[in-house]
PDB file of C-alpha atoms in Angstrom:
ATOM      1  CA  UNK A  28       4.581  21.890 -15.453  1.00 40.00           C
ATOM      2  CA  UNK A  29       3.451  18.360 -15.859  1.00 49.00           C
ATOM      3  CA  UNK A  30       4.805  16.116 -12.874  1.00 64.00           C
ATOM      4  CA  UNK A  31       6.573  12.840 -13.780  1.00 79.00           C
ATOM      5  CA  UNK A  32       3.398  11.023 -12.349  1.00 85.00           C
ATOM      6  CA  UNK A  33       1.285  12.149 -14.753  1.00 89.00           C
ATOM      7  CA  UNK A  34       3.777  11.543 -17.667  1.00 88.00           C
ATOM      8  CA  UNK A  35       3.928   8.466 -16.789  1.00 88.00           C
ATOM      9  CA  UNK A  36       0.600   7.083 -16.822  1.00 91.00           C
ATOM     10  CA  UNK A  37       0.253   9.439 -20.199  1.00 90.00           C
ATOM     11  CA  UNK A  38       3.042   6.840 -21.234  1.00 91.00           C
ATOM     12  CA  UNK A  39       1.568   3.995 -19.713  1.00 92.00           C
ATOM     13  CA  UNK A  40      -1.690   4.901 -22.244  1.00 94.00           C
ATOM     14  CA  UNK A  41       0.384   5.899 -25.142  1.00 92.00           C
ATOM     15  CA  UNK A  42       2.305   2.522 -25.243  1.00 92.00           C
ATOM     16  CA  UNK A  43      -1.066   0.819 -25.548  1.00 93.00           C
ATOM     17  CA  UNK A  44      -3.579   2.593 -27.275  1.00 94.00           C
ATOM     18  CA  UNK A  45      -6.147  -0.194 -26.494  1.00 94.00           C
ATOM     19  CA  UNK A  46      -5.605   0.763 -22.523  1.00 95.00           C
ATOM     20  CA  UNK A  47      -8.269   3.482 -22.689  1.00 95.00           C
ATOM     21  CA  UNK A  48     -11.170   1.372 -24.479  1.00 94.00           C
ATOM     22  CA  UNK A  49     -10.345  -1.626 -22.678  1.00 94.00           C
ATOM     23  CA  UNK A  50     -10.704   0.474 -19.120  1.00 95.00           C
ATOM     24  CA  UNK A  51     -14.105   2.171 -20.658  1.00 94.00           C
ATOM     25  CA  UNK A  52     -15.606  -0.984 -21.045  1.00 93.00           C
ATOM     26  CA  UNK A  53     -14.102  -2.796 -17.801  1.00 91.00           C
ATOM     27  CA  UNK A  54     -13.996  -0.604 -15.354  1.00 93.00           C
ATOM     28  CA  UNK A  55     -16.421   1.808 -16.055  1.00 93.00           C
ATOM     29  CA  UNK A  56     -18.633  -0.631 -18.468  1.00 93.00           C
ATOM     30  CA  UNK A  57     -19.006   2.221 -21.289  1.00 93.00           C
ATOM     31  CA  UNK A  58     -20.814   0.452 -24.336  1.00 92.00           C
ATOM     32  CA  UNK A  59     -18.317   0.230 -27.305  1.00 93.00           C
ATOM     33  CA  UNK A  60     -19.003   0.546 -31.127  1.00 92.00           C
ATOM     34  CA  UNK A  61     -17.055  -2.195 -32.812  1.00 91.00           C
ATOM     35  CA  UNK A  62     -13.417  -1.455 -33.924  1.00 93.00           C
ATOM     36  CA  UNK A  63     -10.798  -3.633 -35.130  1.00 91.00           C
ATOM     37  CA  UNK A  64      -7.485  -0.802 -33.639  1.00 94.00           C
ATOM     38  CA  UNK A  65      -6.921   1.553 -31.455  1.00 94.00           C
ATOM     39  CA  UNK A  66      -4.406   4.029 -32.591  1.00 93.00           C
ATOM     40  CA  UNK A  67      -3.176   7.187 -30.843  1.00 92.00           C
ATOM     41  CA  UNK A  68      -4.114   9.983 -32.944  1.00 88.00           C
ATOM     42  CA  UNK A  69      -2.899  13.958 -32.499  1.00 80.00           C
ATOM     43  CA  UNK A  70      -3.774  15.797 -29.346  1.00 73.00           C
ATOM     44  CA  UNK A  71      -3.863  18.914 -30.708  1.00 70.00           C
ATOM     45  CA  UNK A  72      -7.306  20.021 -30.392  1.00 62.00           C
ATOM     46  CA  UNK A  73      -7.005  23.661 -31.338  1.00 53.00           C
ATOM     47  CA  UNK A  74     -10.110  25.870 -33.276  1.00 50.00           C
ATOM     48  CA  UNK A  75      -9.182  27.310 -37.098  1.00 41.00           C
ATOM     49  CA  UNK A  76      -9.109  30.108 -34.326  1.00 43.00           C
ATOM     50  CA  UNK A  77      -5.852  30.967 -32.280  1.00 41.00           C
ATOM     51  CA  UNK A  78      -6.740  29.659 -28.836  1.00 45.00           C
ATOM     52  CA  UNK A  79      -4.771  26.538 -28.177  1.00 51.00           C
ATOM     53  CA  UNK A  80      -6.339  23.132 -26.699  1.00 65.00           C
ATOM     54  CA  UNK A  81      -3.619  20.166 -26.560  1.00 82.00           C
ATOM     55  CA  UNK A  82      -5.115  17.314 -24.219  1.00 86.00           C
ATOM     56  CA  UNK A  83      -2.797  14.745 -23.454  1.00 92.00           C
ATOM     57  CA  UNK A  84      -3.714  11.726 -25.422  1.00 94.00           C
ATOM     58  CA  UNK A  85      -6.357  10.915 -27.689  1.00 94.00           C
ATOM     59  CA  UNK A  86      -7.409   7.416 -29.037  1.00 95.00           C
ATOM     60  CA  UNK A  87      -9.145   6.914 -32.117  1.00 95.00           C
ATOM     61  CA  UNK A  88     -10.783   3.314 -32.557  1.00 96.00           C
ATOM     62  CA  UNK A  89     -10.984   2.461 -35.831  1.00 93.00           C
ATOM     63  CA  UNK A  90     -13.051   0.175 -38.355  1.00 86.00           C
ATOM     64  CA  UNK A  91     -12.488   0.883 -42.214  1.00 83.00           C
ATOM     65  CA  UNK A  92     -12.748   5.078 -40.512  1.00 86.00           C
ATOM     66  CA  UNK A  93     -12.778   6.425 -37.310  1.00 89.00           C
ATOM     67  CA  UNK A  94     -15.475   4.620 -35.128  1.00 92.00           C
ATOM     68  CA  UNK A  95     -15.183   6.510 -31.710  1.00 96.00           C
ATOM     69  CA  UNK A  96     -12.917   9.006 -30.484  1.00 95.00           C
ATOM     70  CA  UNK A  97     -11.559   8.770 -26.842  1.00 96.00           C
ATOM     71  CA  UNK A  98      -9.891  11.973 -25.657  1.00 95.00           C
ATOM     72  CA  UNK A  99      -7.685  10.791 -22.402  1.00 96.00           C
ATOM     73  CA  UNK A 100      -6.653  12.975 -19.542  1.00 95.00           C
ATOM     74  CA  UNK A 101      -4.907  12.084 -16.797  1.00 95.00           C
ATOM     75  CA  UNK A 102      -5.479  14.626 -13.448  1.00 95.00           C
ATOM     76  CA  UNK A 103      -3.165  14.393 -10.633  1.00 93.00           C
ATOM     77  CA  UNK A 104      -4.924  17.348  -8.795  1.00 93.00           C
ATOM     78  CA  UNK A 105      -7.935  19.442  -9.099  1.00 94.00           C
ATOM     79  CA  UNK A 106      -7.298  21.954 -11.896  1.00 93.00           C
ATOM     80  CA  UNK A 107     -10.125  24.231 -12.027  1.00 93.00           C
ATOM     81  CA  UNK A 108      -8.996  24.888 -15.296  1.00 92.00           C
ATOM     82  CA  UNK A 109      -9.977  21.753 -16.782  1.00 93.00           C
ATOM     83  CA  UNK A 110     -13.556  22.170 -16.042  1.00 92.00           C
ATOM     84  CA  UNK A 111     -13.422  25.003 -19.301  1.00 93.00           C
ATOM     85  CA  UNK A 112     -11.110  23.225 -21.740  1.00 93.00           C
ATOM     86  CA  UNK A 113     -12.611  19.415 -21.697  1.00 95.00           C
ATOM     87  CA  UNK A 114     -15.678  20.014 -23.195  1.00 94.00           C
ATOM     88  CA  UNK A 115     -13.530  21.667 -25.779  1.00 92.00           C
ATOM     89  CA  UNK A 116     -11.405  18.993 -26.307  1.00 93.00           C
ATOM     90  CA  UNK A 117     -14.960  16.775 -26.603  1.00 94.00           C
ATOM     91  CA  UNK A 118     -16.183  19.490 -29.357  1.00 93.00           C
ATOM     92  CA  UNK A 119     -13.623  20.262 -31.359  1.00 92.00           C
ATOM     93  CA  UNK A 120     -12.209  16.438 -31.842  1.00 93.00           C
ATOM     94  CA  UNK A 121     -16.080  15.388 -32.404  1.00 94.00           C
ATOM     95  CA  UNK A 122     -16.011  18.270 -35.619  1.00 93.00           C
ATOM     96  CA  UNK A 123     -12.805  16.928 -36.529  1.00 92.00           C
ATOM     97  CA  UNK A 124     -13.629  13.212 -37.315  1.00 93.00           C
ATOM     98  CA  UNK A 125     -17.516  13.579 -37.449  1.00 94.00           C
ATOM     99  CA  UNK A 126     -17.911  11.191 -34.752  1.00 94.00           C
ATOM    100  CA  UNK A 127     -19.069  10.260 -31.242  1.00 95.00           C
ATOM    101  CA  UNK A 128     -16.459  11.487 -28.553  1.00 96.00           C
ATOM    102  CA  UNK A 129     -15.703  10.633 -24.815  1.00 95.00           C
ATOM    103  CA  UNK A 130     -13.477  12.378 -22.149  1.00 96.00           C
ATOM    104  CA  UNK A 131     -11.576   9.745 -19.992  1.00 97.00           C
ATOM    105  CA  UNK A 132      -9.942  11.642 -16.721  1.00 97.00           C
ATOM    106  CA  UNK A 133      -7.608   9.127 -15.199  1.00 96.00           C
ATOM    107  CA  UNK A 134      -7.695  10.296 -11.746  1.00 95.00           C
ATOM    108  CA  UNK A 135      -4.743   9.791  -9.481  1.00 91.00           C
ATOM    109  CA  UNK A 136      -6.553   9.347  -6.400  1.00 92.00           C
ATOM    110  CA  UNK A 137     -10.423   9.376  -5.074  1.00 92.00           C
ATOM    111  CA  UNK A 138     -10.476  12.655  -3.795  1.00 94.00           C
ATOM    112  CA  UNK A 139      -9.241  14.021  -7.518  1.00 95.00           C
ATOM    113  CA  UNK A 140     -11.874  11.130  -9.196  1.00 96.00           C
ATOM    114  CA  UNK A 141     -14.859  13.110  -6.839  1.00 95.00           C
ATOM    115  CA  UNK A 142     -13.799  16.455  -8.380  1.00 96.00           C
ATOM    116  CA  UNK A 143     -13.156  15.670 -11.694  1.00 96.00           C
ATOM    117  CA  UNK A 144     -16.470  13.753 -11.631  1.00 95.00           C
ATOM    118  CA  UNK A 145     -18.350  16.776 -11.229  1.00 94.00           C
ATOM    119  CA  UNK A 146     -20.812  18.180 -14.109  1.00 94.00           C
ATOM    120  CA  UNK A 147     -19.945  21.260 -15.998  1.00 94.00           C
ATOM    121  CA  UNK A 148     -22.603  23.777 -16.066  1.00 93.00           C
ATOM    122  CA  UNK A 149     -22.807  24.675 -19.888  1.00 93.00           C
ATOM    123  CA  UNK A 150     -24.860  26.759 -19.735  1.00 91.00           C
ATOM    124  CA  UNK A 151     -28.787  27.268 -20.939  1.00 91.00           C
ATOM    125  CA  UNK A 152     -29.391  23.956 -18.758  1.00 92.00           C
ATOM    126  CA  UNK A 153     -26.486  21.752 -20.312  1.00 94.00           C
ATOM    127  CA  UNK A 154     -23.991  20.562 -18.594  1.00 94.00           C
ATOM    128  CA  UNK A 155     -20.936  17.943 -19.474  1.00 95.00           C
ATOM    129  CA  UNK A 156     -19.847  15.330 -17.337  1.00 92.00           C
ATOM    130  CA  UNK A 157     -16.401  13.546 -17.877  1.00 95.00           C
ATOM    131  CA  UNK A 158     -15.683   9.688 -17.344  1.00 97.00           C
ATOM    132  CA  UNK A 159     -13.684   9.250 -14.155  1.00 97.00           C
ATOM    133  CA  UNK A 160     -11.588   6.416 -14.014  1.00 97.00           C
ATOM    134  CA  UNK A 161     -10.295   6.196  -9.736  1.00 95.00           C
ATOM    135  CA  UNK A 162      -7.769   3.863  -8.575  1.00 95.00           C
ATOM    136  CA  UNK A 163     -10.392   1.625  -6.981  1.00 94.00           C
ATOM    137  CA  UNK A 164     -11.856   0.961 -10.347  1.00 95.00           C
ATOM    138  CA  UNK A 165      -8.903  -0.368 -12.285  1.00 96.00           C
ATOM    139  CA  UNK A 166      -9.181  -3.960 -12.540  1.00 95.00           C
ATOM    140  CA  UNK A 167      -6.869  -6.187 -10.157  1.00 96.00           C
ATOM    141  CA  UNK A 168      -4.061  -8.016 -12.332  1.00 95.00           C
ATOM    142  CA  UNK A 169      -2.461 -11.088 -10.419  1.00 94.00           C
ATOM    143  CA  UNK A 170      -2.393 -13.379 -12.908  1.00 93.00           C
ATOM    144  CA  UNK A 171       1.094 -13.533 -14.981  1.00 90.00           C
ATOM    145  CA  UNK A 172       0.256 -14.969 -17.743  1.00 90.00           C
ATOM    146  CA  UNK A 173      -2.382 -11.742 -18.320  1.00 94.00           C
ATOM    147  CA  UNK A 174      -0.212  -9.593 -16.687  1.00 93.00           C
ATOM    148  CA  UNK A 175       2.507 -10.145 -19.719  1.00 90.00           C
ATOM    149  CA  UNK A 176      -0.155  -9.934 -22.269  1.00 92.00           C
ATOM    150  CA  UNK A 177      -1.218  -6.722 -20.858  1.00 94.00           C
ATOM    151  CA  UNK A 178       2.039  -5.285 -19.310  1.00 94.00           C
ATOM    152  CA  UNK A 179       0.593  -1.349 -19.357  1.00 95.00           C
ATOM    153  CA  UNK A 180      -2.589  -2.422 -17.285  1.00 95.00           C
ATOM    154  CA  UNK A 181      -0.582  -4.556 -14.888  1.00 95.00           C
ATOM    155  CA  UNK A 182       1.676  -1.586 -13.990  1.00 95.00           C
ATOM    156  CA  UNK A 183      -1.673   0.597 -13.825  1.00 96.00           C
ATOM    157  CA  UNK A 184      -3.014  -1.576 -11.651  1.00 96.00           C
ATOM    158  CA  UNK A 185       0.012  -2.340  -9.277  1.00 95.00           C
ATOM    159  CA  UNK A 186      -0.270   1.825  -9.222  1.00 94.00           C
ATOM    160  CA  UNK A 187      -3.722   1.576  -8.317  1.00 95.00           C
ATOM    161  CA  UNK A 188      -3.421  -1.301  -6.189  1.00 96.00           C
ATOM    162  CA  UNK A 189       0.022  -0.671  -4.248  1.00 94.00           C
ATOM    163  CA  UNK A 190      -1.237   0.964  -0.903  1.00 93.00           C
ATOM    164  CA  UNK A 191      -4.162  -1.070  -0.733  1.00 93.00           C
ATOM    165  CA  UNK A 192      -4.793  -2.234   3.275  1.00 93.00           C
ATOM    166  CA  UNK A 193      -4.798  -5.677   2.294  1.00 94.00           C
ATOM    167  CA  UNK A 194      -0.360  -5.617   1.309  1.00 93.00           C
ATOM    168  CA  UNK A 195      -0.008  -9.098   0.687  1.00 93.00           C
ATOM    169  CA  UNK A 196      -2.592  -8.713  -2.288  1.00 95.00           C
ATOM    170  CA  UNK A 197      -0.861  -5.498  -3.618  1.00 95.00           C
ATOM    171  CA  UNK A 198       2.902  -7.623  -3.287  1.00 92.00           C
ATOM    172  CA  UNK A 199       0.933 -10.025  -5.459  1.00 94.00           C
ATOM    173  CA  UNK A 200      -0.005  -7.726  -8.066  1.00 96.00           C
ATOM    174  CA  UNK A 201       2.976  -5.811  -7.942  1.00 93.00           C
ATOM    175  CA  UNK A 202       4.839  -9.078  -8.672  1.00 89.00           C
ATOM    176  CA  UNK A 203       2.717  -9.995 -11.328  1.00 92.00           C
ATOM    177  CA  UNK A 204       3.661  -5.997 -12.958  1.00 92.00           C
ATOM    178  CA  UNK A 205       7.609  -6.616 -12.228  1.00 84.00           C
ATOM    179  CA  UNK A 206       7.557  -9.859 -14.426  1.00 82.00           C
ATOM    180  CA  UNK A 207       5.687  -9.004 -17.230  1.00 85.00           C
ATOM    181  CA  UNK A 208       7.571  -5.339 -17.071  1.00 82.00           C
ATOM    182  CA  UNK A 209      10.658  -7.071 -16.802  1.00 74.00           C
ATOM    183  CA  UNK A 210      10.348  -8.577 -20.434  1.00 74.00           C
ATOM    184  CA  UNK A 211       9.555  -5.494 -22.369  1.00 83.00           C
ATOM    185  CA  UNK A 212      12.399  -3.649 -23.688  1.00 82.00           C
ATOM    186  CA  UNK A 213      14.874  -1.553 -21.657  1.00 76.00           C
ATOM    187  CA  UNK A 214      13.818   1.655 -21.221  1.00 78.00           C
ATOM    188  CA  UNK A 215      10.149   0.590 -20.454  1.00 83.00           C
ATOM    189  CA  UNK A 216      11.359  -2.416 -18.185  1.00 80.00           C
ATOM    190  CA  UNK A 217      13.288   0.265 -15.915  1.00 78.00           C
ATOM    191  CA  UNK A 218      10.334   2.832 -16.037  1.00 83.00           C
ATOM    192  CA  UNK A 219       7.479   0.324 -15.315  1.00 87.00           C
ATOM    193  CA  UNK A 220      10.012  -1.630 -12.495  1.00 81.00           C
ATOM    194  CA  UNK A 221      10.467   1.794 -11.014  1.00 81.00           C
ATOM    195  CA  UNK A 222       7.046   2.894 -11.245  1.00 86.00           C
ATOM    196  CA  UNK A 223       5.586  -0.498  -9.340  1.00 88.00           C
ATOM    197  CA  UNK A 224       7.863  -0.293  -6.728  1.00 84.00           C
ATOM    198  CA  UNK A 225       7.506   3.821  -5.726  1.00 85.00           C
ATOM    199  CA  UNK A 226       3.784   2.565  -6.012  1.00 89.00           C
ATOM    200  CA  UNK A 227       3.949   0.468  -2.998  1.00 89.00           C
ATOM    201  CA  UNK A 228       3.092   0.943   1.240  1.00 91.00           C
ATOM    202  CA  UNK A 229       6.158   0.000   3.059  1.00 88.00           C
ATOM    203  CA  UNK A 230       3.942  -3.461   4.191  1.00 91.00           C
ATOM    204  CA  UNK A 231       3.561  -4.261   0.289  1.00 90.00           C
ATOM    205  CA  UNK A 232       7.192  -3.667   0.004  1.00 85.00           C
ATOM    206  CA  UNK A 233       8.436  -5.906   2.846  1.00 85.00           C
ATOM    207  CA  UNK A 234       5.617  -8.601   1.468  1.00 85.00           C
ATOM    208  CA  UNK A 235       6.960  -8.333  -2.075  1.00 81.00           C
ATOM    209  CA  UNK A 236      10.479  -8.682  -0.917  1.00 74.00           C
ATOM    210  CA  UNK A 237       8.996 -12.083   0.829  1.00 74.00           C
ATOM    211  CA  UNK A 238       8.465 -13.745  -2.850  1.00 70.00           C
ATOM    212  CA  UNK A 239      10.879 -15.866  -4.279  1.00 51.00           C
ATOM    213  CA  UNK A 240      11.805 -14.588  -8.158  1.00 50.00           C
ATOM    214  CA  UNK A 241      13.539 -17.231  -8.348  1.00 46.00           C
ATOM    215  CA  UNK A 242      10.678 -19.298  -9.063  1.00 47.00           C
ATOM    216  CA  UNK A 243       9.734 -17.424 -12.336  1.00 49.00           C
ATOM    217  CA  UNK A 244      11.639 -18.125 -15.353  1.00 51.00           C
ATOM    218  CA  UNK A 245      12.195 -14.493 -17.131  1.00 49.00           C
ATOM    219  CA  UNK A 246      13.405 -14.923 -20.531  1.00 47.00           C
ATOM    220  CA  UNK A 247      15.213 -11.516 -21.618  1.00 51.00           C
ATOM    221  CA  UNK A 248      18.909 -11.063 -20.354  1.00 56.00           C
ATOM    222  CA  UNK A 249      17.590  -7.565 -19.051  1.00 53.00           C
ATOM    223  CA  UNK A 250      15.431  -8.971 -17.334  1.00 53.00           C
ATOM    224  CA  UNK A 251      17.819 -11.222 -15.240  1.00 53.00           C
ATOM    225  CA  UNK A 252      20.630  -9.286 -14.801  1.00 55.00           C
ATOM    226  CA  UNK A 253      17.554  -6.202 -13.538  1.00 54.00           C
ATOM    227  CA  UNK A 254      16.845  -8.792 -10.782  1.00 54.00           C
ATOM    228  CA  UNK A 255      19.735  -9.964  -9.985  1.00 53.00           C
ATOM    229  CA  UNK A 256      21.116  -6.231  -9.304  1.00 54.00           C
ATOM    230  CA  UNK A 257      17.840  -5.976  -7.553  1.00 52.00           C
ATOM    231  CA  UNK A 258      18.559  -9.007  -5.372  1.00 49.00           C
ATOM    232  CA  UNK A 259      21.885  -7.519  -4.827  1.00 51.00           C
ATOM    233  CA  UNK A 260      20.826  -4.037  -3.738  1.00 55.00           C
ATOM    234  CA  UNK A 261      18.712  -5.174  -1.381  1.00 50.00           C
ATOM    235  CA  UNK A 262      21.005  -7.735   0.686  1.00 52.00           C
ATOM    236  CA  UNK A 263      23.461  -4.424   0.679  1.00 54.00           C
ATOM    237  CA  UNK A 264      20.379  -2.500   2.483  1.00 59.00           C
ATOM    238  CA  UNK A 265      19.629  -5.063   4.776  1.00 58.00           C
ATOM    239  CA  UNK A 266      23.317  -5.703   5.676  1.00 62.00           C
ATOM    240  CA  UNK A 267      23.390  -1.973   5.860  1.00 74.00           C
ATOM    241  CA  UNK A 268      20.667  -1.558   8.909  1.00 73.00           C
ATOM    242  CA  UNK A 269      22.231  -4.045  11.054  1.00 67.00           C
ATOM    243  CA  UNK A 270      25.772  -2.826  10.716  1.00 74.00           C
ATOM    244  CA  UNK A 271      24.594   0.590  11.650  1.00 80.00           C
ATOM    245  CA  UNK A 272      22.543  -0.834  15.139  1.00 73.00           C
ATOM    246  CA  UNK A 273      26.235  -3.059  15.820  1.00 70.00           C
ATOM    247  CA  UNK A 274      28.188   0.430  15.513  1.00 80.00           C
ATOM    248  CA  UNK A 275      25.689   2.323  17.190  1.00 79.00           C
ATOM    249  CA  UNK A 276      25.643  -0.480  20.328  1.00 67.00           C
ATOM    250  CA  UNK A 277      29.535  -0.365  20.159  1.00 72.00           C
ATOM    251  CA  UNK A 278      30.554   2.986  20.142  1.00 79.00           C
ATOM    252  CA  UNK A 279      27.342   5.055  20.696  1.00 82.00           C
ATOM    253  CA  UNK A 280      25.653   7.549  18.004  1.00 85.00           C
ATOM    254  CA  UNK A 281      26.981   7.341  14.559  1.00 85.00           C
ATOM    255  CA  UNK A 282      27.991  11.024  12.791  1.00 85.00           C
ATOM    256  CA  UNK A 283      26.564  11.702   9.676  1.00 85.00           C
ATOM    257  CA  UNK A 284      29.307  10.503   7.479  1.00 85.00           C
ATOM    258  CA  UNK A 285      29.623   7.097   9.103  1.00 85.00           C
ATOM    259  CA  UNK A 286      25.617   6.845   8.629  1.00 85.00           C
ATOM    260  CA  UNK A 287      26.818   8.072   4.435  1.00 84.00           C
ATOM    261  CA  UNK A 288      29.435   5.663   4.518  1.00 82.00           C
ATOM    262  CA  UNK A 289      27.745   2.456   5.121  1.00 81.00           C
ATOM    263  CA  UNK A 290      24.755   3.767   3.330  1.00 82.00           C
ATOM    264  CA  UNK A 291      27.184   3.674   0.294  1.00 79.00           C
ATOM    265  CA  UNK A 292      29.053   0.713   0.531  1.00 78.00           C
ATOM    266  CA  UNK A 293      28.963  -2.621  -1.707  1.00 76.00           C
ATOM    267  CA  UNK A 294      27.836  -5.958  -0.023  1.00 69.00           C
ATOM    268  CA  UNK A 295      31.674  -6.491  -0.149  1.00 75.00           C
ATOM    269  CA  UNK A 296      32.931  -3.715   1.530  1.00 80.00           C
ATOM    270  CA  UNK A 297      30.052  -4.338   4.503  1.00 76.00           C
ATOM    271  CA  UNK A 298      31.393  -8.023   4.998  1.00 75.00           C
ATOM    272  CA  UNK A 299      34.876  -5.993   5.804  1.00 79.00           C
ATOM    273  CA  UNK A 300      33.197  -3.553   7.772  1.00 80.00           C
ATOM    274  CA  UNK A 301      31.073  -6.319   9.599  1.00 73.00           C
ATOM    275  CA  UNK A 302      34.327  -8.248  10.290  1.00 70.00           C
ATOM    276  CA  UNK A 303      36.253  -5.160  11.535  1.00 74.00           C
ATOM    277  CA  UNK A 304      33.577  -3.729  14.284  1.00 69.00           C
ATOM    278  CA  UNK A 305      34.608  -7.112  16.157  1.00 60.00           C
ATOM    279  CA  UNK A 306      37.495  -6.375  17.175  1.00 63.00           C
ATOM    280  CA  UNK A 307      37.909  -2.651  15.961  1.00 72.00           C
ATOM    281  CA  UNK A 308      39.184  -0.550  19.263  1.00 76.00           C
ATOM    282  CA  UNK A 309      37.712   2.784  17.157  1.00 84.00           C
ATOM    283  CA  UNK A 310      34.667   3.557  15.317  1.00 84.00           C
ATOM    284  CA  UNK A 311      37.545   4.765  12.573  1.00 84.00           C
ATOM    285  CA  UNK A 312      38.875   1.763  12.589  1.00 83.00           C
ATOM    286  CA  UNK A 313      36.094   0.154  11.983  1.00 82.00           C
ATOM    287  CA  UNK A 314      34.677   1.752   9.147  1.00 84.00           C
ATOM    288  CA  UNK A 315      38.265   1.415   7.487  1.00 78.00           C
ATOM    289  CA  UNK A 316      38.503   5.354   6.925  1.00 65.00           C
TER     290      UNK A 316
END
């Protein structure tokens, strides 16, 4: 069962099509043929035979006809697996548009990019080795102004990026992800905000929480009613924390559904609660319940 990791950086490649050649020849400086588009093409990779081979994107750059085919996996673990059907995929795609092939694994960590970076022994002396695309490869996008012409690769790289040691330059690119996210449609705004920020070590996340928003102009109504909320949510979980240490100083260990109750409450209804534990002779009285 596909986890909703890998579907998202599937989705991350299948918004932009140009993702994958653009990373080949970046990150992992793979000489390109020229092409004018990249277009998502089907995955189905099956033989006239039964067996079934459906890899999970493939890219087909294109001049007047197909120019290059680019066959994209993303691995969140070792999947042993894999090692038999990818240089099917390679094959049967190569007969199919009579042209030069590559297998991109997206790996989700190093210790997945050193497996999947393994040769496969053929056979008769042949062997197959994929392109391994780690974390530590994908380029570092801080900049805004490329981060909102290449929203997909920001997010990828605020993935990449978010637990790096050095947190005040993943906050940085994680910023750079939320605003260019943030003026996408919807869906993908929410999806690409909520994929930065589970991205992110706890000392990115109190770094990022440092910036001031308020400083970039976003243009889309989502966008600044998505902040705003955000803004909101987490004054309500600060507020939150330092309620629960005045209760707990006050009237000793708080019971589980205190802890639920102020974990749950509005920024309004924790300026009553804050005013109450003053003078509140009870920890029931205090919480209003």
């Amino acid at each position: 069962m596909p986890s909703q990791l890998h579907e998202a950086l599937v989705f991350l490649f299948r918004s932009r099509p140009a993702l994958a050649p653009e990373l080949l020849r970046a990150a992992l400086h793979v000489p390109l043929p020229q092409y004018f588009e990249a277009r998502v093409d089907s995955a189905d990779l099956a033989e006239i035979q039964p067996a079934e081979y459906r890899a999970d994107l493939v890219v087909l750059l294109h001049r007047e006809a197909p120019a290059l085919g680019i066959v994209v996996e993303v691995q969140v673990s070792p999947d042993e697996r894999k090692r038999f059907v990818w240089p099917a995929y390679v094959a049967n795609l190569r007969s199919r548009i009579k042209r030069p092939v590559l297998l991109l694994v997206v790996a989700a960590d190093d210790a997945v990019a050193r497996w999947a970076a393994k040769a496969v022994d053929l056979g008769g002396g042949n062997f197959f080795a994929p392109l391994v695309l780690r974390p530590s490869a994908v380029p570092e996008i801080a900049d805004h102004a490329h981060a909102r012409g290449e929203p997909e690769l920001a997010v990828l790289s605020a993935m990449a990026h978010g637990r790096d040691l050095d947190s005040a330059k993943a906050a940085r690119i994680a910023f750079a992800a939320q605003t260019a996210s943030l003026e996408l449609d919807e869906d993908r705004s929410r999806l690409y905000f909520d994929l930065v920020m589970s991205s992110l070590s706890d000392a990115a996340r109190r770094e990022l929480q440092t910036m001031d928003p308020a400083k970039y102009e976003y243009q889309s109504d989502f966008a600044k009613r998505y902040v705003a909320e955000g803004r909101a949510e987490g004054r309500a979980a600060g507020h939150a924390e330092v309620i629960m240490r005045q209760l707990t100083l006050r009237f000793g260990a708080l019971p589980e559904e205190a802890q639920a109750r102020i974990a749950e409450a509005s920024l309004a209804e924790l300026n009553v609660i804050a005013e109450r534990l003053l003078t509140a002779p009870t920890l029931h009285e205090a919480l209003g319940s």
